[in-house]
Amino acid sequence: MMTESFFETLRRECATEWSAAVGHRFVREVCDGSIADAAMARYLVQDHRFLDAFLTLLGAAIASADRFESRLRFGRFAGMVSGEENDYFLRAFAALGVGEADRAAIPDSAPTAGFQALMREAAETRAYPAVLAVLNVAEGLYLDWAMRATQPLPANFVHAEWITLHDNPFFRDFVGFLRDEFDRAGPEAAEQARDFFRRAVTLELAFFDYVFAA
């Protein structure tokens, strides 16, 4: 009988919130292309706010990783986030008619502020397991929901590319790498990793709820 991995143990412990996020109304409407432009814009404006803190978290992963090969993987992923993903945001904002001044005038939502703080807190620990815990939620949960999308994808690139950014061979491989690293290094600081993992899952669900809160 196979032993449950550390990642699978923590995901099981957070199964109710994880499943609620993966099957959220936001996910369903993005995947079928029915989400209103205003709701999608509301979501993307807030999600784009994560990039600075997220890159800080990836920098902490590079600094705290114990293997050169791991640092290379994080470096390549940081390049994708800084390039391809950021480019998507800018094109999506243009398509949705959300200008830079409009984005600047919108305050952070409570879940956005909470997730930014959690990413920076994890980075400041300089502890690889804590960093991996947040990354495994931020990326693993998104792969889980994106894999639910059926073909053909929505015609609107704003929806379709958001799905494919989180379900493609490069991303799947990176999430697999994150889980392997977490299973290897996470148990060394199990309670710290569990704390960051649980808080991250709670914030992901709250972030999706925010889209339809207004």
mmCIF file of N, CA and C in Angstrom, residues 13-106:
data_model
loop_
_atom_site.group_PDB
_atom_site.id
_atom_site.type_symbol
_atom_site.label_atom_id
_atom_site.label_comp_id
_atom_site.label_asym_id
_atom_site.label_seq_id
_atom_site.Cartn_x
_atom_site.Cartn_y
_atom_site.Cartn_z
ATOM 1 N N GLU A 13 -6.370 17.423 4.198
ATOM 2 C CA GLU A 13 -6.774 18.140 5.403
ATOM 3 C C GLU A 13 -7.557 19.420 5.072
ATOM 4 N N CYS A 14 -7.297 19.971 3.897
ATOM 5 C CA CYS A 14 -7.983 21.193 3.448
ATOM 6 C C CYS A 14 -8.987 20.892 2.339
ATOM 7 N N ALA A 15 -9.457 19.645 2.278
ATOM 8 C CA ALA A 15 -10.243 19.190 1.126
ATOM 9 C C ALA A 15 -11.503 20.014 0.891
ATOM 10 N N THR A 16 -12.184 20.423 1.948
ATOM 11 C CA THR A 16 -13.446 21.157 1.766
ATOM 12 C C THR A 16 -13.202 22.489 1.069
ATOM 13 N N GLU A 17 -12.227 23.253 1.568
ATOM 14 C CA GLU A 17 -11.943 24.554 0.962
ATOM 15 C C GLU A 17 -11.282 24.396 -0.399
ATOM 16 N N TRP A 18 -10.399 23.423 -0.532
ATOM 17 C CA TRP A 18 -9.740 23.204 -1.823
ATOM 18 C C TRP A 18 -10.780 22.877 -2.899
ATOM 19 N N SER A 19 -11.678 21.959 -2.600
ATOM 20 C CA SER A 19 -12.707 21.571 -3.565
ATOM 21 C C SER A 19 -13.646 22.722 -3.879
ATOM 22 N N ALA A 20 -13.966 23.529 -2.861
ATOM 23 C CA ALA A 20 -14.839 24.675 -3.084
ATOM 24 C C ALA A 20 -14.190 25.684 -4.021
ATOM 25 N N ALA A 21 -12.878 25.855 -3.904
ATOM 26 C CA ALA A 21 -12.161 26.776 -4.789
ATOM 27 C C ALA A 21 -12.082 26.216 -6.205
ATOM 28 N N VAL A 22 -11.700 24.950 -6.338
ATOM 29 C CA VAL A 22 -11.525 24.337 -7.657
ATOM 30 C C VAL A 22 -12.851 24.275 -8.419
ATOM 31 N N GLY A 23 -13.948 24.098 -7.709
ATOM 32 C CA GLY A 23 -15.261 24.026 -8.356
ATOM 33 C C GLY A 23 -16.074 25.306 -8.229
ATOM 34 N N HIS A 24 -15.407 26.414 -7.952
ATOM 35 C CA HIS A 24 -16.073 27.688 -7.682
ATOM 36 C C HIS A 24 -16.827 28.211 -8.906
ATOM 37 N N ARG A 25 -17.825 29.030 -8.655
ATOM 38 C CA ARG A 25 -18.560 29.681 -9.731
ATOM 39 C C ARG A 25 -17.620 30.430 -10.670
ATOM 40 N N PHE A 26 -16.615 31.106 -10.125
ATOM 41 C CA PHE A 26 -15.656 31.820 -10.963
ATOM 42 C C PHE A 26 -14.997 30.866 -11.948
ATOM 43 N N VAL A 27 -14.544 29.723 -11.465
ATOM 44 C CA VAL A 27 -13.896 28.740 -12.319
ATOM 45 C C VAL A 27 -14.851 28.250 -13.398
ATOM 46 N N ARG A 28 -16.062 27.906 -13.010
ATOM 47 C CA ARG A 28 -17.036 27.393 -13.978
ATOM 48 C C ARG A 28 -17.308 28.410 -15.076
ATOM 49 N N GLU A 29 -17.452 29.676 -14.694
ATOM 50 C CA GLU A 29 -17.799 30.698 -15.677
ATOM 51 C C GLU A 29 -16.621 31.084 -16.568
ATOM 52 N N VAL A 30 -15.414 31.028 -16.049
ATOM 53 C CA VAL A 30 -14.245 31.247 -16.908
ATOM 54 C C VAL A 30 -14.127 30.101 -17.907
ATOM 55 N N CYS A 31 -14.302 28.888 -17.431
ATOM 56 C CA CYS A 31 -14.111 27.718 -18.291
ATOM 57 C C CYS A 31 -15.169 27.611 -19.385
ATOM 58 N N ASP A 32 -16.382 28.101 -19.120
ATOM 59 C CA ASP A 32 -17.393 28.038 -20.187
ATOM 60 C C ASP A 32 -17.562 29.370 -20.913
ATOM 61 N N GLY A 33 -16.772 30.380 -20.516
ATOM 62 C CA GLY A 33 -16.790 31.658 -21.206
ATOM 63 C C GLY A 33 -17.965 32.549 -20.883
ATOM 64 N N SER A 34 -18.705 32.224 -19.830
ATOM 65 C CA SER A 34 -19.912 32.994 -19.529
ATOM 66 C C SER A 34 -19.688 34.113 -18.520
ATOM 67 N N ILE A 35 -18.493 34.217 -17.952
ATOM 68 C CA ILE A 35 -18.258 35.225 -16.926
ATOM 69 C C ILE A 35 -18.405 36.626 -17.512
ATOM 70 N N ALA A 36 -19.051 37.512 -16.780
ATOM 71 C CA ALA A 36 -19.237 38.883 -17.232
ATOM 72 C C ALA A 36 -17.901 39.613 -17.285
ATOM 73 N N ASP A 37 -17.771 40.526 -18.240
ATOM 74 C CA ASP A 37 -16.525 41.281 -18.364
ATOM 75 C C ASP A 37 -16.182 42.006 -17.067
ATOM 76 N N ALA A 38 -17.191 42.568 -16.412
ATOM 77 C CA ALA A 38 -16.931 43.319 -15.175
ATOM 78 C C ALA A 38 -16.356 42.413 -14.093
ATOM 79 N N ALA A 39 -16.881 41.194 -14.002
ATOM 80 C CA ALA A 39 -16.378 40.249 -12.999
ATOM 81 C C ALA A 39 -14.965 39.793 -13.339
ATOM 82 N N MET A 40 -14.711 39.551 -14.626
ATOM 83 C CA MET A 40 -13.372 39.126 -15.025
ATOM 84 C C MET A 40 -12.368 40.241 -14.779
ATOM 85 N N ALA A 41 -12.760 41.465 -15.096
ATOM 86 C CA ALA A 41 -11.868 42.601 -14.852
ATOM 87 C C ALA A 41 -11.607 42.766 -13.363
ATOM 88 N N ARG A 42 -12.655 42.613 -12.568
ATOM 89 C CA ARG A 42 -12.529 42.724 -11.107
ATOM 90 C C ARG A 42 -11.515 41.721 -10.580
ATOM 91 N N TYR A 43 -11.581 40.511 -11.119
ATOM 92 C CA TYR A 43 -10.652 39.460 -10.722
ATOM 93 C C TYR A 43 -9.226 39.760 -11.175
ATOM 94 N N LEU A 44 -9.065 40.090 -12.459
ATOM 95 C CA LEU A 44 -7.718 40.262 -13.012
ATOM 96 C C LEU A 44 -6.981 41.451 -12.409
ATOM 97 N N VAL A 45 -7.708 42.528 -12.120
ATOM 98 C CA VAL A 45 -7.056 43.687 -11.489
ATOM 99 C C VAL A 45 -6.418 43.266 -10.174
ATOM 100 N N GLN A 46 -7.151 42.479 -9.397
ATOM 101 C CA GLN A 46 -6.629 42.045 -8.108
ATOM 102 C C GLN A 46 -5.522 41.007 -8.284
ATOM 103 N N ASP A 47 -5.702 40.074 -9.210
ATOM 104 C CA ASP A 47 -4.698 39.027 -9.392
ATOM 105 C C ASP A 47 -3.367 39.610 -9.863
ATOM 106 N N HIS A 48 -3.422 40.643 -10.692
ATOM 107 C CA HIS A 48 -2.192 41.274 -11.167
ATOM 108 C C HIS A 48 -1.402 41.894 -10.013
ATOM 109 N N ARG A 49 -2.110 42.262 -8.948
ATOM 110 C CA ARG A 49 -1.442 42.853 -7.777
ATOM 111 C C ARG A 49 -0.524 41.858 -7.069
ATOM 112 N N PHE A 50 -0.727 40.568 -7.347
ATOM 113 C CA PHE A 50 0.090 39.549 -6.689
ATOM 114 C C PHE A 50 1.497 39.454 -7.265
ATOM 115 N N LEU A 51 1.692 39.945 -8.486
ATOM 116 C CA LEU A 51 2.942 39.640 -9.178
ATOM 117 C C LEU A 51 4.178 40.068 -8.413
ATOM 118 N N ASP A 52 4.145 41.249 -7.814
ATOM 119 C CA ASP A 52 5.334 41.715 -7.102
ATOM 120 C C ASP A 52 5.651 40.801 -5.920
ATOM 121 N N ALA A 53 4.638 40.512 -5.096
ATOM 122 C CA ALA A 53 4.857 39.629 -3.945
ATOM 123 C C ALA A 53 5.198 38.216 -4.397
ATOM 124 N N PHE A 54 4.604 37.787 -5.518
ATOM 125 C CA PHE A 54 4.860 36.440 -6.007
ATOM 126 C C PHE A 54 6.294 36.299 -6.498
ATOM 127 N N LEU A 55 6.793 37.325 -7.179
ATOM 128 C CA LEU A 55 8.188 37.285 -7.610
ATOM 129 C C LEU A 55 9.140 37.316 -6.418
ATOM 130 N N THR A 56 8.743 38.037 -5.365
ATOM 131 C CA THR A 56 9.522 38.013 -4.124
ATOM 132 C C THR A 56 9.569 36.602 -3.552
ATOM 133 N N LEU A 57 8.422 35.910 -3.604
ATOM 134 C CA LEU A 57 8.346 34.536 -3.106
ATOM 135 C C LEU A 57 9.214 33.605 -3.944
ATOM 136 N N LEU A 58 9.184 33.781 -5.263
ATOM 137 C CA LEU A 58 10.045 32.962 -6.123
ATOM 138 C C LEU A 58 11.516 33.253 -5.852
ATOM 139 N N GLY A 59 11.834 34.523 -5.580
ATOM 140 C CA GLY A 59 13.207 34.855 -5.214
ATOM 141 C C GLY A 59 13.625 34.158 -3.941
ATOM 142 N N ALA A 60 12.703 34.069 -2.993
ATOM 143 C CA ALA A 60 13.003 33.362 -1.742
ATOM 144 C C ALA A 60 13.192 31.875 -1.993
ATOM 145 N N ALA A 61 12.422 31.327 -2.941
ATOM 146 C CA ALA A 61 12.593 29.915 -3.289
ATOM 147 C C ALA A 61 13.981 29.677 -3.875
ATOM 148 N N ILE A 62 14.420 30.573 -4.740
ATOM 149 C CA ILE A 62 15.759 30.457 -5.322
ATOM 150 C C ILE A 62 16.823 30.529 -4.221
ATOM 151 N N ALA A 63 16.620 31.468 -3.291
ATOM 152 C CA ALA A 63 17.617 31.670 -2.237
ATOM 153 C C ALA A 63 17.646 30.524 -1.227
ATOM 154 N N SER A 64 16.489 29.931 -0.946
ATOM 155 C CA SER A 64 16.426 28.927 0.119
ATOM 156 C C SER A 64 16.520 27.490 -0.386
ATOM 157 N N ALA A 65 16.369 27.282 -1.681
ATOM 158 C CA ALA A 65 16.466 25.919 -2.219
ATOM 159 C C ALA A 65 17.847 25.337 -1.934
ATOM 160 N N ASP A 66 17.878 24.016 -1.751
ATOM 161 C CA ASP A 66 19.132 23.361 -1.379
ATOM 162 C C ASP A 66 19.793 22.646 -2.549
ATOM 163 N N ARG A 67 19.281 22.879 -3.757
ATOM 164 C CA ARG A 67 19.856 22.235 -4.938
ATOM 165 C C ARG A 67 19.956 23.240 -6.089
ATOM 166 N N PHE A 68 21.049 23.179 -6.809
ATOM 167 C CA PHE A 68 21.233 24.054 -7.964
ATOM 168 C C PHE A 68 20.150 23.818 -9.005
ATOM 169 N N GLU A 69 19.805 22.549 -9.240
ATOM 170 C CA GLU A 69 18.791 22.224 -10.242
ATOM 171 C C GLU A 69 17.449 22.840 -9.875
ATOM 172 N N SER A 70 17.149 22.892 -8.592
ATOM 173 C CA SER A 70 15.895 23.505 -8.145
ATOM 174 C C SER A 70 15.910 25.007 -8.405
ATOM 175 N N ARG A 71 17.031 25.634 -8.139
ATOM 176 C CA ARG A 71 17.139 27.073 -8.399
ATOM 177 C C ARG A 71 16.923 27.391 -9.876
ATOM 178 N N LEU A 72 17.434 26.539 -10.743
ATOM 179 C CA LEU A 72 17.237 26.743 -12.173
ATOM 180 C C LEU A 72 15.756 26.676 -12.540
ATOM 181 N N ARG A 73 15.032 25.728 -11.953
ATOM 182 C CA ARG A 73 13.604 25.587 -12.255
ATOM 183 C C ARG A 73 12.835 26.820 -11.817
ATOM 184 N N PHE A 74 13.130 27.311 -10.629
ATOM 185 C CA PHE A 74 12.454 28.517 -10.155
ATOM 186 C C PHE A 74 12.806 29.725 -11.022
ATOM 187 N N GLY A 75 14.052 29.802 -11.438
ATOM 188 C CA GLY A 75 14.467 30.915 -12.286
ATOM 189 C C GLY A 75 13.733 30.922 -13.611
ATOM 190 N N ARG A 76 13.581 29.752 -14.220
ATOM 191 C CA ARG A 76 12.854 29.671 -15.492
ATOM 192 C C ARG A 76 11.393 30.058 -15.311
ATOM 193 N N PHE A 77 10.802 29.629 -14.197
ATOM 194 C CA PHE A 77 9.400 29.951 -13.965
ATOM 195 C C PHE A 77 9.220 31.442 -13.705
ATOM 196 N N ALA A 78 10.144 32.052 -12.980
ATOM 197 C CA ALA A 78 10.078 33.497 -12.746
ATOM 198 C C ALA A 78 10.128 34.254 -14.067
ATOM 199 N N GLY A 79 10.908 33.751 -15.017
ATOM 200 C CA GLY A 79 10.966 34.377 -16.327
ATOM 201 C C GLY A 79 9.634 34.318 -17.045
ATOM 202 N N MET A 80 8.931 33.191 -16.935
ATOM 203 C CA MET A 80 7.613 33.062 -17.564
ATOM 204 C C MET A 80 6.614 34.034 -16.947
ATOM 205 N N VAL A 81 6.620 34.128 -15.621
ATOM 206 C CA VAL A 81 5.691 35.024 -14.931
ATOM 207 C C VAL A 81 5.968 36.474 -15.317
ATOM 208 N N SER A 82 7.237 36.836 -15.365
ATOM 209 C CA SER A 82 7.623 38.208 -15.690
ATOM 210 C C SER A 82 7.336 38.561 -17.144
ATOM 211 N N GLY A 83 7.335 37.562 -18.017
ATOM 212 C CA GLY A 83 7.150 37.805 -19.435
ATOM 213 C C GLY A 83 5.772 37.436 -19.935
ATOM 214 N N GLU A 84 5.566 36.160 -20.203
ATOM 215 C CA GLU A 84 4.325 35.695 -20.825
ATOM 216 C C GLU A 84 3.082 36.023 -19.993
ATOM 217 N N GLU A 85 3.144 35.760 -18.692
ATOM 218 C CA GLU A 85 1.950 35.986 -17.874
ATOM 219 C C GLU A 85 1.652 37.478 -17.716
ATOM 220 N N ASN A 86 2.668 38.278 -17.476
ATOM 221 C CA ASN A 86 2.440 39.711 -17.347
ATOM 222 C C ASN A 86 1.917 40.302 -18.653
ATOM 223 N N ASP A 87 2.417 39.813 -19.788
ATOM 224 C CA ASP A 87 1.928 40.261 -21.091
ATOM 225 C C ASP A 87 0.442 39.945 -21.254
ATOM 226 N N TYR A 88 0.032 38.761 -20.799
ATOM 227 C CA TYR A 88 -1.386 38.406 -20.861
ATOM 228 C C TYR A 88 -2.229 39.430 -20.101
ATOM 229 N N PHE A 89 -1.811 39.773 -18.899
ATOM 230 C CA PHE A 89 -2.567 40.743 -18.107
ATOM 231 C C PHE A 89 -2.757 42.049 -18.869
ATOM 232 N N LEU A 90 -1.696 42.558 -19.457
ATOM 233 C CA LEU A 90 -1.768 43.844 -20.141
ATOM 234 C C LEU A 90 -2.703 43.772 -21.347
ATOM 235 N N ARG A 91 -2.650 42.672 -22.098
ATOM 236 C CA ARG A 91 -3.556 42.521 -23.230
ATOM 237 C C ARG A 91 -4.994 42.346 -22.767
ATOM 238 N N ALA A 92 -5.183 41.628 -21.674
ATOM 239 C CA ALA A 92 -6.531 41.423 -21.150
ATOM 240 C C ALA A 92 -7.131 42.740 -20.644
ATOM 241 N N PHE A 93 -6.336 43.538 -19.962
ATOM 242 C CA PHE A 93 -6.832 44.832 -19.491
ATOM 243 C C PHE A 93 -7.252 45.707 -20.675
ATOM 244 N N ALA A 94 -6.461 45.690 -21.737
ATOM 245 C CA ALA A 94 -6.799 46.486 -22.921
ATOM 246 C C ALA A 94 -8.113 45.997 -23.528
ATOM 247 N N ALA A 95 -8.280 44.681 -23.624
ATOM 248 C CA ALA A 95 -9.495 44.121 -24.208
ATOM 249 C C ALA A 95 -10.725 44.412 -23.354
ATOM 250 N N LEU A 96 -10.537 44.473 -22.061
ATOM 251 C CA LEU A 96 -11.654 44.717 -21.139
ATOM 252 C C LEU A 96 -11.882 46.202 -20.887
ATOM 253 N N GLY A 97 -11.044 47.050 -21.472
ATOM 254 C CA GLY A 97 -11.211 48.488 -21.317
ATOM 255 C C GLY A 97 -10.845 49.004 -19.942
ATOM 256 N N VAL A 98 -9.881 48.353 -19.300
ATOM 257 C CA VAL A 98 -9.438 48.766 -17.968
ATOM 258 C C VAL A 98 -8.078 49.447 -18.101
ATOM 259 N N GLY A 99 -8.063 50.767 -18.006
ATOM 260 C CA GLY A 99 -6.823 51.507 -18.171
ATOM 261 C C GLY A 99 -5.957 51.492 -16.930
ATOM 262 N N GLU A 100 -4.739 51.962 -17.095
ATOM 263 C CA GLU A 100 -3.793 51.977 -15.977
ATOM 264 C C GLU A 100 -4.290 52.843 -14.830
ATOM 265 N N ALA A 101 -4.889 53.996 -15.155
ATOM 266 C CA ALA A 101 -5.415 54.877 -14.107
ATOM 267 C C ALA A 101 -6.568 54.218 -13.367
ATOM 268 N N ASP A 102 -7.411 53.509 -14.123
ATOM 269 C CA ASP A 102 -8.520 52.786 -13.488
ATOM 270 C C ASP A 102 -7.994 51.747 -12.509
ATOM 271 N N ARG A 103 -6.973 50.994 -12.937
ATOM 272 C CA ARG A 103 -6.420 49.955 -12.073
ATOM 273 C C ARG A 103 -5.811 50.552 -10.813
ATOM 274 N N ALA A 104 -5.129 51.672 -10.986
ATOM 275 C CA ALA A 104 -4.462 52.297 -9.847
ATOM 276 C C ALA A 104 -5.462 52.816 -8.820
ATOM 277 N N ALA A 105 -6.659 53.195 -9.285
ATOM 278 C CA ALA A 105 -7.662 53.775 -8.390
ATOM 279 C C ALA A 105 -8.415 52.716 -7.587
ATOM 280 N N ILE A 106 -8.300 51.467 -7.987
ATOM 281 C CA ILE A 106 -9.034 50.387 -7.311
ATOM 282 C C ILE A 106 -8.200 49.891 -6.130
#
